[in-house]
Tab-separated table of C-alpha atoms and ligand atoms in Angstrom:
chain	number	residue	atom	x	y	z
A	1	MET	CA	-29.318	-1.412	-30.061
A	2	SER	CA	-30.716	-2.175	-26.707
A	3	VAL	CA	-28.423	-4.293	-24.355
A	4	LYS	CA	-29.791	-7.367	-22.038
A	5	VAL	CA	-27.471	-8.327	-18.907
A	6	VAL	CA	-28.511	-12.158	-18.883
A	7	LYS	CA	-27.604	-14.479	-15.744
A	8	PHE	CA	-27.446	-18.019	-15.619
A	9	GLY	CA	-28.241	-20.124	-12.356
A	10	GLY	CA	-25.821	-22.836	-11.236
A	11	SER	CA	-28.356	-25.491	-12.178
A	12	SER	CA	-28.556	-23.763	-16.025
A	13	LEU	CA	-24.959	-24.761	-15.919
A	14	ALA	CA	-24.623	-28.021	-14.466
A	15	ASP	CA	-23.697	-30.191	-17.323
A	16	ALA	CA	-23.345	-30.050	-21.282
A	17	GLU	CA	-26.855	-30.274	-21.909
A	18	HIS	CA	-27.406	-27.218	-20.034
A	19	PHE	CA	-24.512	-25.093	-21.681
A	20	ARG	CA	-26.221	-26.273	-25.250
A	21	GLN	CA	-29.486	-24.272	-24.117
A	22	VAL	CA	-27.806	-21.504	-22.297
A	23	ALA	CA	-25.931	-20.810	-25.636
A	24	ALA	CA	-29.153	-21.507	-27.922
A	25	ILE	CA	-30.681	-18.870	-25.495
A	26	VAL	CA	-27.965	-16.085	-25.593
A	27	LYS	CA	-27.539	-16.831	-29.252
A	28	ALA	CA	-30.921	-16.265	-30.051
A	29	ASP	CA	-30.852	-12.948	-29.312
A	30	PRO	CA	-27.696	-10.071	-30.449
A	31	GLU	CA	-28.802	-7.846	-27.372
A	32	ARG	CA	-27.939	-10.524	-24.662
A	33	ARG	CA	-24.660	-9.104	-24.924
A	34	TYR	CA	-23.420	-9.321	-21.154
A	35	VAL	CA	-23.431	-13.090	-19.446
A	36	VAL	CA	-23.402	-13.514	-15.627
A	37	PRO	CA	-22.871	-17.792	-14.949
A	38	SER	CA	-23.119	-19.141	-11.460
A	39	ALA	CA	-20.930	-22.208	-10.706
A	40	PRO	CA	-22.370	-25.428	-12.323
A	41	GLY	CA	-25.009	-26.687	-9.733
A	42	LYS	CA	-26.862	-29.647	-8.686
A	43	ARG	CA	-27.300	-32.150	-12.055
A	44	GLU	CA	-29.835	-34.262	-9.903
A	45	LYS	CA	-31.033	-34.245	-6.005
A	46	SER	CA	-29.099	-36.070	-4.750
A	47	ASP	CA	-25.931	-34.085	-6.685
A	48	THR	CA	-23.447	-31.740	-5.043
A	49	LYS	CA	-22.696	-27.943	-6.151
A	50	VAL	CA	-19.250	-27.090	-7.252
A	51	THR	CA	-19.387	-24.352	-4.513
A	52	ASP	CA	-20.113	-27.008	-1.917
A	53	MET	CA	-17.280	-29.195	-3.264
A	54	LEU	CA	-14.637	-25.797	-3.299
A	55	TYR	CA	-16.240	-25.083	0.626
A	56	ARG	CA	-15.462	-28.873	1.380
A	57	CYS	CA	-11.739	-29.040	-0.091
A	58	TYR	CA	-11.091	-25.705	1.611
A	59	ASP	CA	-11.972	-27.005	5.021
A	60	LEU	CA	-10.330	-29.897	4.352
A	61	ILE	CA	-6.944	-27.996	3.638
A	62	LYS	CA	-7.261	-25.693	6.734
A	63	SER	CA	-8.012	-28.785	9.200
A	64	ARG	CA	-4.589	-30.282	7.257
A	65	SER	CA	-6.750	-33.422	6.532
A	66	SER	CA	-4.136	-36.289	4.433
A	67	MET	CA	-3.704	-35.477	0.828
A	68	GLU	CA	-5.055	-38.612	-0.212
A	69	SER	CA	-8.676	-36.741	0.991
A	70	ILE	CA	-7.823	-33.420	-0.672
A	71	ASP	CA	-6.932	-34.776	-4.229
A	72	ALA	CA	-10.163	-37.138	-4.105
A	73	CYS	CA	-11.915	-34.276	-3.197
A	74	TYR	CA	-10.540	-31.485	-5.422
A	75	ASN	CA	-10.706	-34.191	-8.558
A	76	GLU	CA	-14.620	-34.361	-8.241
A	77	ILE	CA	-14.302	-30.731	-8.965
A	78	ARG	CA	-11.900	-31.112	-11.730
A	79	ALA	CA	-14.366	-33.976	-13.054
A	80	ARG	CA	-17.108	-31.577	-13.470
A	81	TYR	CA	-15.820	-29.331	-15.423
A	82	THR	CA	-13.279	-31.460	-17.799
A	83	SER	CA	-16.576	-33.744	-18.579
A	84	ILE	CA	-18.604	-30.365	-19.531
A	85	ILE	CA	-15.811	-29.414	-21.835
A	86	ALA	CA	-15.508	-32.724	-23.091
A	87	ASP	CA	-19.144	-33.379	-24.009
A	88	LEU	CA	-19.242	-29.850	-25.353
A	89	GLY	CA	-16.524	-31.095	-27.846
A	90	LEU	CA	-14.998	-27.690	-27.067
A	91	ASP	CA	-11.497	-27.815	-27.861
A	92	TYR	CA	-9.928	-26.343	-24.313
A	93	ASP	CA	-7.298	-27.674	-22.128
A	94	ILE	CA	-8.320	-26.537	-18.545
A	95	ASN	CA	-6.254	-28.458	-16.390
A	96	GLY	CA	-3.390	-25.734	-16.398
A	97	GLU	CA	-5.737	-23.311	-14.567
A	98	LEU	CA	-7.131	-26.596	-12.270
A	99	ASP	CA	-3.634	-27.114	-11.400
A	100	TYR	CA	-3.020	-22.929	-10.352
A	101	VAL	CA	-6.502	-22.945	-8.155
A	102	LYS	CA	-5.643	-26.213	-6.536
A	103	ASN	CA	-2.240	-25.021	-5.914
A	104	ALA	CA	-3.500	-21.337	-4.655
A	105	MET	CA	-5.765	-23.079	-2.352
A	106	LEU	CA	-2.820	-25.248	-1.296
A	107	HIS	CA	-0.427	-22.003	-0.413
A	108	ALA	CA	-2.779	-20.272	1.787
A	109	ALA	CA	-5.605	-18.692	-0.720
A	110	GLY	CA	-8.762	-17.745	1.850
A	111	ARG	CA	-11.660	-19.363	1.630
A	112	GLY	CA	-13.622	-16.456	-0.610
A	113	TYR	CA	-11.064	-17.148	-3.092
A	114	ALA	CA	-12.040	-20.815	-3.102
A	115	ALA	CA	-15.159	-20.823	-3.631
A	116	SER	CA	-15.150	-18.334	-6.385
A	117	ARG	CA	-13.321	-20.380	-8.435
A	118	GLY	CA	-16.542	-22.068	-9.204
A	119	GLU	CA	-17.553	-19.159	-11.089
A	120	TYR	CA	-14.315	-18.112	-12.506
A	121	LEU	CA	-14.145	-21.957	-14.078
A	122	ASN	CA	-17.356	-22.120	-14.984
A	123	ALA	CA	-17.465	-18.170	-16.954
A	124	LEU	CA	-14.173	-19.342	-19.054
A	125	ILE	CA	-15.392	-22.232	-20.263
A	126	LEU	CA	-18.453	-20.224	-21.200
A	127	ALA	CA	-16.822	-17.848	-22.655
A	128	LYS	CA	-14.779	-20.282	-24.694
A	129	TYR	CA	-18.152	-22.023	-26.019
A	130	LEU	CA	-19.788	-19.066	-26.835
A	131	GLY	CA	-16.968	-17.295	-28.402
A	132	PHE	CA	-17.263	-13.965	-26.033
A	133	ASP	CA	-14.697	-12.244	-24.000
A	134	PHE	CA	-13.858	-13.184	-20.679
A	135	ILE	CA	-13.733	-10.318	-17.846
A	136	ASP	CA	-12.510	-11.509	-14.679
A	137	ALA	CA	-14.765	-10.004	-11.818
A	138	GLU	CA	-11.868	-9.216	-9.127
A	139	ASN	CA	-10.813	-6.697	-11.457
A	140	VAL	CA	-14.300	-5.144	-12.108
A	141	ILE	CA	-16.368	-5.609	-8.895
A	142	PHE	CA	-14.765	-3.962	-5.799
A	143	PHE	CA	-15.479	-4.019	-1.771
A	144	LYS	CA	-14.540	-1.946	0.745
A	145	ASP	CA	-12.226	-2.799	3.498
A	146	ASN	CA	-15.423	-3.186	5.645
A	147	GLY	CA	-16.372	-5.798	3.409
A	148	THR	CA	-19.645	-3.983	2.069
A	149	LEU	CA	-19.731	-3.303	-1.818
A	150	ASP	CA	-17.965	-0.172	-3.371
A	151	GLU	CA	-20.918	0.711	-5.370
A	152	GLU	CA	-19.013	3.605	-7.265
A	153	LYS	CA	-15.874	2.888	-8.110
A	154	THR	CA	-17.126	-0.602	-9.470
A	155	ASN	CA	-19.939	0.974	-11.623
A	156	ALA	CA	-17.287	3.433	-12.839
A	157	GLU	CA	-14.918	1.246	-13.764
A	158	LEU	CA	-17.308	-1.981	-14.705
A	159	SER	CA	-19.141	0.732	-17.151
A	160	ALA	CA	-15.662	1.212	-18.910
A	161	GLU	CA	-14.561	-2.035	-18.950
A	162	LEU	CA	-17.840	-3.035	-20.570
A	163	ASP	CA	-17.469	-0.500	-22.873
A	164	LYS	CA	-14.432	-1.970	-24.520
A	165	HIS	CA	-16.340	-4.945	-25.340
A	166	LYS	CA	-19.485	-5.548	-27.306
A	167	TYR	CA	-20.088	-9.203	-26.007
A	168	ALA	CA	-18.479	-10.422	-22.819
A	169	VAL	CA	-18.993	-13.190	-19.833
A	170	ILE	CA	-18.584	-12.154	-16.741
A	171	PRO	CA	-18.388	-14.714	-13.543
A	172	GLY	CA	-21.186	-14.074	-10.735
A	173	PHE	CA	-20.671	-14.319	-7.174
A	174	TYR	CA	-17.240	-12.495	-6.284
A	175	GLY	CA	-15.494	-9.513	-6.647
A	176	GLY	CA	-11.791	-8.055	-5.594
A	177	THR	CA	-10.766	-6.267	-1.851
A	178	PRO	CA	-8.496	-3.462	-1.498
A	179	ASN	CA	-5.848	-6.008	-0.013
A	180	GLY	CA	-5.820	-7.937	-3.508
A	181	THR	CA	-7.640	-10.669	-2.129
A	182	VAL	CA	-10.997	-12.072	-3.790
A	183	LYS	CA	-14.478	-11.791	-1.431
A	184	THR	CA	-17.589	-13.156	-2.745
A	185	PHE	CA	-21.118	-12.391	-1.218
A	186	SER	CA	-23.385	-14.327	0.117
A	187	ARG	CA	-24.409	-17.673	-1.129
A	188	GLY	CA	-26.552	-17.099	-4.292
A	189	GLY	CA	-24.716	-13.774	-4.842
A	190	SER	CA	-24.550	-14.290	-8.632
A	191	ASP	CA	-27.788	-12.742	-8.656
A	192	ILE	CA	-26.002	-9.462	-7.898
A	193	THR	CA	-23.283	-9.569	-9.422
A	194	GLY	CA	-25.929	-9.647	-12.635
A	195	SER	CA	-28.184	-6.726	-11.197
A	196	ILE	CA	-24.536	-4.789	-10.677
A	197	VAL	CA	-23.401	-5.589	-14.629
A	198	ALA	CA	-26.779	-4.478	-15.727
A	199	LYS	CA	-26.384	-1.441	-13.913
A	200	ALA	CA	-22.882	-0.452	-14.899
A	201	ALA	CA	-24.098	-1.708	-18.775
A	202	LYS	CA	-26.883	0.812	-18.611
A	203	ALA	CA	-29.054	-2.280	-19.782
A	204	ASP	CA	-32.995	-2.001	-20.990
A	205	LEU	CA	-33.540	-5.474	-19.111
A	206	TYR	CA	-31.704	-7.764	-16.899
A	207	GLU	CA	-33.155	-11.589	-17.496
A	208	ASN	CA	-32.600	-13.962	-14.854
A	209	TRP	CA	-32.560	-17.491	-15.577
A	210	THR	CA	-32.817	-20.541	-13.638
A	211	ASP	CA	-34.760	-23.455	-13.575
A	212	VAL	CA	-38.214	-22.090	-12.481
A	213	SER	CA	-41.135	-19.946	-15.187
A	214	GLY	CA	-40.832	-17.075	-12.647
A	215	PHE	CA	-42.259	-16.617	-9.241
A	216	MET	CA	-44.784	-18.240	-8.185
A	217	MET	CA	-47.955	-16.852	-6.426
A	218	ALA	CA	-48.016	-19.262	-3.299
A	219	ASP	CA	-45.369	-21.797	-2.266
A	220	PRO	CA	-45.451	-24.785	-4.319
A	221	ARG	CA	-45.117	-27.312	-1.624
A	222	ILE	CA	-48.773	-26.325	-0.069
A	223	ILE	CA	-50.575	-25.128	-3.079
A	224	ASP	CA	-50.548	-27.778	-6.225
A	225	ASN	CA	-49.000	-26.024	-9.847
A	226	PRO	CA	-49.480	-22.502	-8.182
A	227	CYS	CA	-49.790	-19.436	-10.822
A	228	ILE	CA	-47.021	-17.538	-12.305
A	229	ILE	CA	-46.976	-13.662	-11.298
A	230	LYS	CA	-46.895	-12.076	-14.785
A	231	GLU	CA	-45.830	-8.882	-13.024
A	232	ILE	CA	-44.503	-7.620	-9.848
A	233	THR	CA	-43.493	-4.590	-8.275
A	234	TYR	CA	-40.403	-4.553	-5.931
A	235	ARG	CA	-42.219	-3.432	-3.290
A	236	GLU	CA	-44.287	-6.147	-3.558
A	237	LEU	CA	-41.687	-8.653	-4.355
A	238	ARG	CA	-39.715	-7.581	-0.858
A	239	GLU	CA	-43.189	-8.101	1.016
A	240	LEU	CA	-43.339	-11.722	-0.624
A	241	SER	CA	-39.566	-12.360	-0.192
A	242	TYR	CA	-39.722	-10.988	3.119
A	243	MET	CA	-42.011	-13.433	4.533
A	244	GLY	CA	-40.156	-16.410	2.925
A	245	ALA	CA	-40.922	-16.355	-0.561
A	246	THR	CA	-37.612	-17.104	-2.821
A	247	VAL	CA	-35.935	-17.139	-6.274
A	248	LEU	CA	-33.809	-14.226	-6.188
A	249	HIS	CA	-31.055	-12.974	-3.718
A	250	GLU	CA	-32.703	-10.142	-1.829
A	251	ASP	CA	-29.813	-7.939	-2.420
A	252	ALA	CA	-29.694	-8.337	-6.338
A	253	VAL	CA	-33.035	-5.586	-6.278
A	254	PHE	CA	-31.333	-2.532	-5.296
A	255	PRO	CA	-28.553	-1.936	-8.341
A	256	VAL	CA	-31.165	-2.700	-10.938
A	257	ARG	CA	-34.117	-0.989	-8.549
A	258	SER	CA	-32.332	2.416	-8.366
A	259	ALA	CA	-31.796	2.675	-12.255
A	260	GLY	CA	-34.969	1.736	-13.097
A	261	ILE	CA	-34.054	-1.608	-15.218
A	262	PRO	CA	-36.791	-4.384	-14.747
A	263	ILE	CA	-35.518	-7.801	-14.244
A	264	ASN	CA	-36.954	-10.555	-15.794
A	265	ILE	CA	-37.142	-14.233	-14.481
A	266	ARG	CA	-36.750	-16.573	-17.188
A	267	ASN	CA	-36.771	-20.992	-17.350
A	268	THR	CA	-33.836	-22.065	-18.769
A	269	ASN	CA	-35.636	-25.567	-19.471
A	270	ARG	CA	-38.547	-23.533	-20.875
A	271	PRO	CA	-37.195	-20.466	-22.844
A	272	GLU	CA	-40.724	-19.719	-24.620
A	273	ASP	CA	-42.417	-19.164	-21.250
A	274	GLU	CA	-42.550	-15.115	-20.586
A	275	GLY	CA	-41.790	-15.665	-16.592
A	276	THR	CA	-41.548	-13.120	-14.342
A	277	MET	CA	-41.354	-8.908	-14.998
A	278	ILE	CA	-40.426	-7.463	-11.731
A	279	VAL	CA	-40.511	-3.746	-12.340
A	280	SER	CA	-40.658	-0.593	-10.515
A	281	HIS	CA	-44.081	0.579	-11.093
A	282	SER	CA	-46.567	-1.658	-13.057
A	283	LEU	CA	-46.728	-1.106	-17.088
A	284	GLY	CA	-50.262	-1.424	-16.695
A	285	TYR	CA	-52.057	-3.635	-14.691
A	286	ASP	CA	-54.507	-6.033	-15.930
A	287	SER	CA	-53.802	-9.093	-13.745
A	288	GLU	CA	-56.878	-11.050	-13.268
A	289	HIS	CA	-56.463	-11.139	-10.116
A	290	VAL	CA	-56.959	-8.992	-7.202
A	291	ILE	CA	-53.870	-10.160	-5.157
A	292	THR	CA	-50.471	-10.649	-6.528
A	293	GLY	CA	-49.104	-13.332	-4.233
A	294	ILE	CA	-49.168	-15.365	-1.041
A	295	ALA	CA	-46.333	-15.742	1.585
A	296	GLY	CA	-45.936	-16.950	4.795
A	297	LYS	CA	-43.914	-17.862	7.863
A	298	LYS	CA	-44.089	-19.837	10.939
A	299	GLY	CA	-42.205	-19.282	14.254
A	300	PHE	CA	-43.459	-16.143	16.048
A	301	SER	CA	-45.002	-15.341	19.123
A	302	VAL	CA	-47.123	-12.311	20.379
A	303	LEU	CA	-46.074	-10.205	23.497
A	304	THR	CA	-49.427	-8.667	24.817
A	305	ILE	CA	-49.630	-5.731	27.205
A	306	GLU	CA	-52.872	-5.128	28.632
A	307	LYS	CA	-53.854	-1.774	30.491
A	308	ASP	CA	-57.050	0.061	31.089
A	309	SER	CA	-57.117	3.728	29.349
A	310	MET	CA	-53.426	2.907	27.693
A	311	ASN	CA	-54.268	4.918	24.512
A	312	THR	CA	-54.800	8.109	26.783
A	313	GLU	CA	-51.361	7.448	28.327
A	314	VAL	CA	-48.438	9.876	26.255
A	315	GLY	CA	-45.350	8.037	25.630
A	316	PHE	CA	-46.785	4.440	26.847
A	317	GLY	CA	-45.968	3.032	23.045
A	318	ARG	CA	-42.339	4.382	23.021
A	319	LYS	CA	-41.423	3.158	26.643
A	320	VAL	CA	-42.571	-0.118	25.322
A	321	LEU	CA	-40.733	-0.495	22.143
A	322	GLU	CA	-37.639	0.793	24.434
A	323	VAL	CA	-37.762	-2.095	26.280
A	324	PHE	CA	-37.316	-3.938	22.935
A	325	GLU	CA	-34.641	-1.758	21.558
A	326	ASP	CA	-32.524	-2.291	24.739
A	327	ASN	CA	-32.797	-6.170	24.467
A	328	GLU	CA	-32.254	-5.838	20.236
A	329	ILE	CA	-35.137	-7.383	19.183
A	330	SER	CA	-36.572	-5.931	16.098
A	331	PHE	CA	-40.547	-6.113	15.830
A	332	GLU	CA	-42.214	-7.736	13.112
A	333	HIS	CA	-46.102	-6.019	13.738
A	334	LEU	CA	-47.480	-3.750	15.977
A	335	PRO	CA	-51.134	-4.211	16.374
A	336	SER	CA	-52.860	-2.619	19.109
A	337	GLY	CA	-56.254	-1.490	20.759
A	338	ILE	CA	-57.565	1.285	23.337
A	339	ASP	CA	-56.660	-1.166	26.091
A	340	THR	CA	-53.691	-3.595	24.604
A	341	MET	CA	-50.869	-3.057	22.281
A	342	SER	CA	-49.417	-6.223	21.278
A	343	VAL	CA	-45.783	-6.945	19.779
A	344	VAL	CA	-45.096	-9.352	17.670
A	345	VAL	CA	-41.484	-11.018	16.999
A	346	ALA	CA	-39.850	-13.806	15.598
A	347	SER	CA	-40.069	-16.321	18.590
A	348	SER	CA	-35.743	-17.204	17.998
A	349	THR	CA	-35.286	-13.501	18.732
A	350	LEU	CA	-36.555	-13.870	22.232
A	351	ASP	CA	-34.511	-16.927	23.178
A	352	ASP	CA	-33.890	-16.740	26.953
A	353	ARG	CA	-34.548	-13.145	27.115
A	354	ARG	CA	-38.373	-13.550	27.718
A	355	GLU	CA	-38.508	-12.970	32.005
A	356	LYS	CA	-35.952	-9.889	31.066
A	357	VAL	CA	-38.248	-8.791	28.469
A	358	MET	CA	-41.809	-8.810	30.295
A	359	ASN	CA	-39.729	-7.522	33.664
A	360	ALA	CA	-38.518	-4.522	32.029
A	361	ILE	CA	-41.825	-4.042	30.550
A	362	VAL	CA	-44.019	-4.015	34.410
A	363	ARG	CA	-41.274	-1.393	35.480
A	364	ALA	CA	-41.791	0.923	32.076
A	365	VAL	CA	-45.751	1.162	32.017
A	366	ARG	CA	-47.159	-0.718	34.884
A	367	PRO	CA	-49.437	-2.456	32.801
A	368	ASP	CA	-52.494	-4.678	34.503
A	369	SER	CA	-51.238	-7.969	32.617
A	370	VAL	CA	-48.236	-8.817	30.096
A	371	PHE	CA	-47.930	-12.026	28.661
A	372	ILE	CA	-46.597	-13.941	25.542
A	373	GLU	CA	-48.100	-16.420	23.479
A	374	ASP	CA	-46.319	-18.821	20.998
A	375	GLY	CA	-46.816	-20.887	17.672
A	376	LEU	CA	-47.633	-18.049	15.499
A	377	ALA	CA	-47.809	-18.144	11.539
A	378	LEU	CA	-47.810	-15.070	9.453
A	379	VAL	CA	-49.593	-14.760	6.137
A	380	ALA	CA	-48.918	-11.876	3.902
A	381	VAL	CA	-51.500	-11.369	1.143
A	382	VAL	CA	-49.811	-8.889	-0.830
A	383	GLY	CA	-50.889	-7.125	-4.419
A	384	ARG	CA	-51.221	-3.516	-5.456
A	385	GLY	CA	-54.500	-4.516	-6.811
A	386	MET	CA	-55.471	-4.271	-4.027
A	387	VAL	CA	-54.516	-0.431	-3.200
A	388	LYS	CA	-58.721	1.169	-3.175
A	389	ALA	CA	-59.840	-2.128	-4.090
A	390	LYS	CA	-62.742	-2.605	-1.657
A	391	GLY	CA	-63.614	-6.052	0.463
A	392	THR	CA	-60.291	-7.649	-0.207
A	393	SER	CA	-59.616	-8.303	4.041
A	394	ALA	CA	-63.337	-8.929	3.975
A	395	ARG	CA	-62.697	-11.785	1.302
A	396	VAL	CA	-59.693	-12.821	3.696
A	397	CYS	CA	-61.798	-13.419	6.896
A	398	ASP	CA	-64.489	-14.739	4.922
A	399	ALA	CA	-61.889	-17.403	3.257
A	400	LEU	CA	-60.348	-17.672	7.006
A	401	ALA	CA	-64.110	-18.380	8.627
A	402	ARG	CA	-65.052	-20.341	6.073
A	403	ALA	CA	-62.410	-23.067	6.785
A	404	ASP	CA	-62.982	-22.685	10.218
A	405	ILE	CA	-59.540	-20.877	10.518
A	406	ASN	CA	-59.796	-18.256	14.156
A	407	ILE	CA	-57.323	-15.464	13.268
A	408	ARG	CA	-54.767	-13.990	15.949
A	409	ILE	CA	-54.202	-10.918	14.867
A	410	ILE	CA	-54.189	-8.811	11.569
A	411	ASP	CA	-52.675	-6.045	10.174
A	412	GLN	CA	-53.380	-4.203	7.076
A	413	GLY	CA	-50.268	-1.093	6.415
A	414	SER	CA	-51.779	2.035	5.372
A	415	SER	CA	-49.946	1.739	2.025
A	416	GLU	CA	-52.825	-1.010	1.194
A	417	LEU	CA	-50.329	-3.123	-0.495
A	418	ASN	CA	-50.623	-6.467	2.270
A	419	ILE	CA	-52.810	-7.659	4.528
A	420	ILE	CA	-50.788	-9.846	7.330
A	421	VAL	CA	-53.116	-12.374	9.289
A	422	GLY	CA	-51.835	-14.182	11.985
A	423	VAL	CA	-52.898	-18.091	12.950
A	424	ASP	CA	-52.061	-20.627	14.927
A	425	GLU	CA	-49.003	-22.829	13.140
A	426	ASP	CA	-50.927	-25.807	12.680
A	427	GLU	CA	-53.538	-24.074	10.615
A	428	TYR	CA	-50.999	-22.720	8.818
A	429	GLU	CA	-50.596	-24.374	5.231
A	430	ASP	CA	-55.119	-24.543	5.502
A	431	ALA	CA	-55.047	-20.871	6.017
A	432	LEU	CA	-52.851	-20.356	2.657
A	433	ARG	CA	-55.141	-22.779	0.563
A	434	ALA	CA	-57.968	-21.115	1.547
A	435	ILE	CA	-56.458	-17.980	0.664
A	436	TYR	CA	-55.232	-19.077	-2.517
A	437	SER	CA	-58.329	-20.417	-3.659
A	438	GLU	CA	-60.486	-17.392	-2.611
A	439	PHE	CA	-59.137	-14.983	-4.518
A	440	VAL	CA	-57.114	-17.224	-7.482
A	441	LYS	CA	-58.835	-20.768	-7.698
A	442	ALA	CA	-63.026	-19.543	-6.660
B	501	LIG	N1	-22.554	-20.806	-6.704
B	501	LIG	C1	-22.550	-19.498	-5.168
B	501	LIG	C2	-23.630	-20.557	-4.614
B	501	LIG	O1	-23.758	-22.063	-4.166
B	501	LIG	C3	-23.732	-18.219	-5.801
B	501	LIG	C4	-24.597	-18.724	-6.678
B	501	LIG	O2	-24.868	-19.904	-6.973
B	501	LIG	O3	-25.027	-17.351	-6.977
B	501	LIG	O4	-23.977	-19.930	-3.602
């Protein structure tokens, strides 16, 4: 029997109605054996996530606020859980657990412990509701002293533990440390737990259930109702996520990627939708579009260095990059010509080091001129379908020209997986629309 690990995000477990949907999804497929829940998320836009409520409560305790305000804050958390249990008609009294957590928080439990209880309590309820075993992540997911995940120990001990349970719920977001405390991953980290569990369970599939029907081809705030990507490789996903597209925590791909386990992004509210499959290698590529997705970001600067016959000067590039290294600035792109070299960086990383960097470059390579231009937006057009396909960059340029948008830089990696164009920030949205309609809704 194959094994599926299913992770449900906070919005999928925000109230009793969502719990019912989740249970229906889990029970619809006996291969869905290991369930990783987040803490209850927002029920509507103005609502507060339980994780944020726990952080607030912890801060109130730390700042020695009045017991009244601490009680008021904690009672809201209590109400979230007790109302889910009551609405589900579940015969389970969680008040003892809630009292214990509050007490621990009042008596020096750390910030990680406080935040992790959102997942812990939710997993207790979900395990009861599903009739599954409960495995506390604290005992099977291990961090090292330096705060990084102890992958080997976690995989070995978690694997052995999972073997003992046919069906189990494992709370997301946290693990244990060598000194017996609880530590969380960064925000959104239940995605990472799901991936770690999938690897340890040698799962055939990691289903990540959220509130969208998959990864969209472009930002829905800019493109109306963008198409959903049916299949995307890990590399394409990295390119798009790096440029600002988000659905999954960045670090969630590593455990399953190394184990060759695909991730399926699914929508709890529309379980009939197939969602997006994230795979190591495409399982036969037949997308109707040449590109997989478009993403982008504003806030870049270009530092341009001009010097006649720069191309013949051995070591020129190294000397320039050394200046960036010495100033601890990482660069994004390096478009260069015969007599010019440009370094694209996130404007925020330049800060107050502009003069210092320019002076150091003057000393290092004696250029004819060096200057910085701000206000650049980068748009990445990503797709494995572009590899060896002819005319893709021509289509990108043409679409932008027709929309009367000037391309300030253009860069295509030799992997041919992406084309990056830099445009003025105030033309960013139009650029995205022009490229999207060229490739998707032409
Ligand atoms: N509950 C945590 C957060 O809000 C972790 C997660 O949902 O993945 O960040």
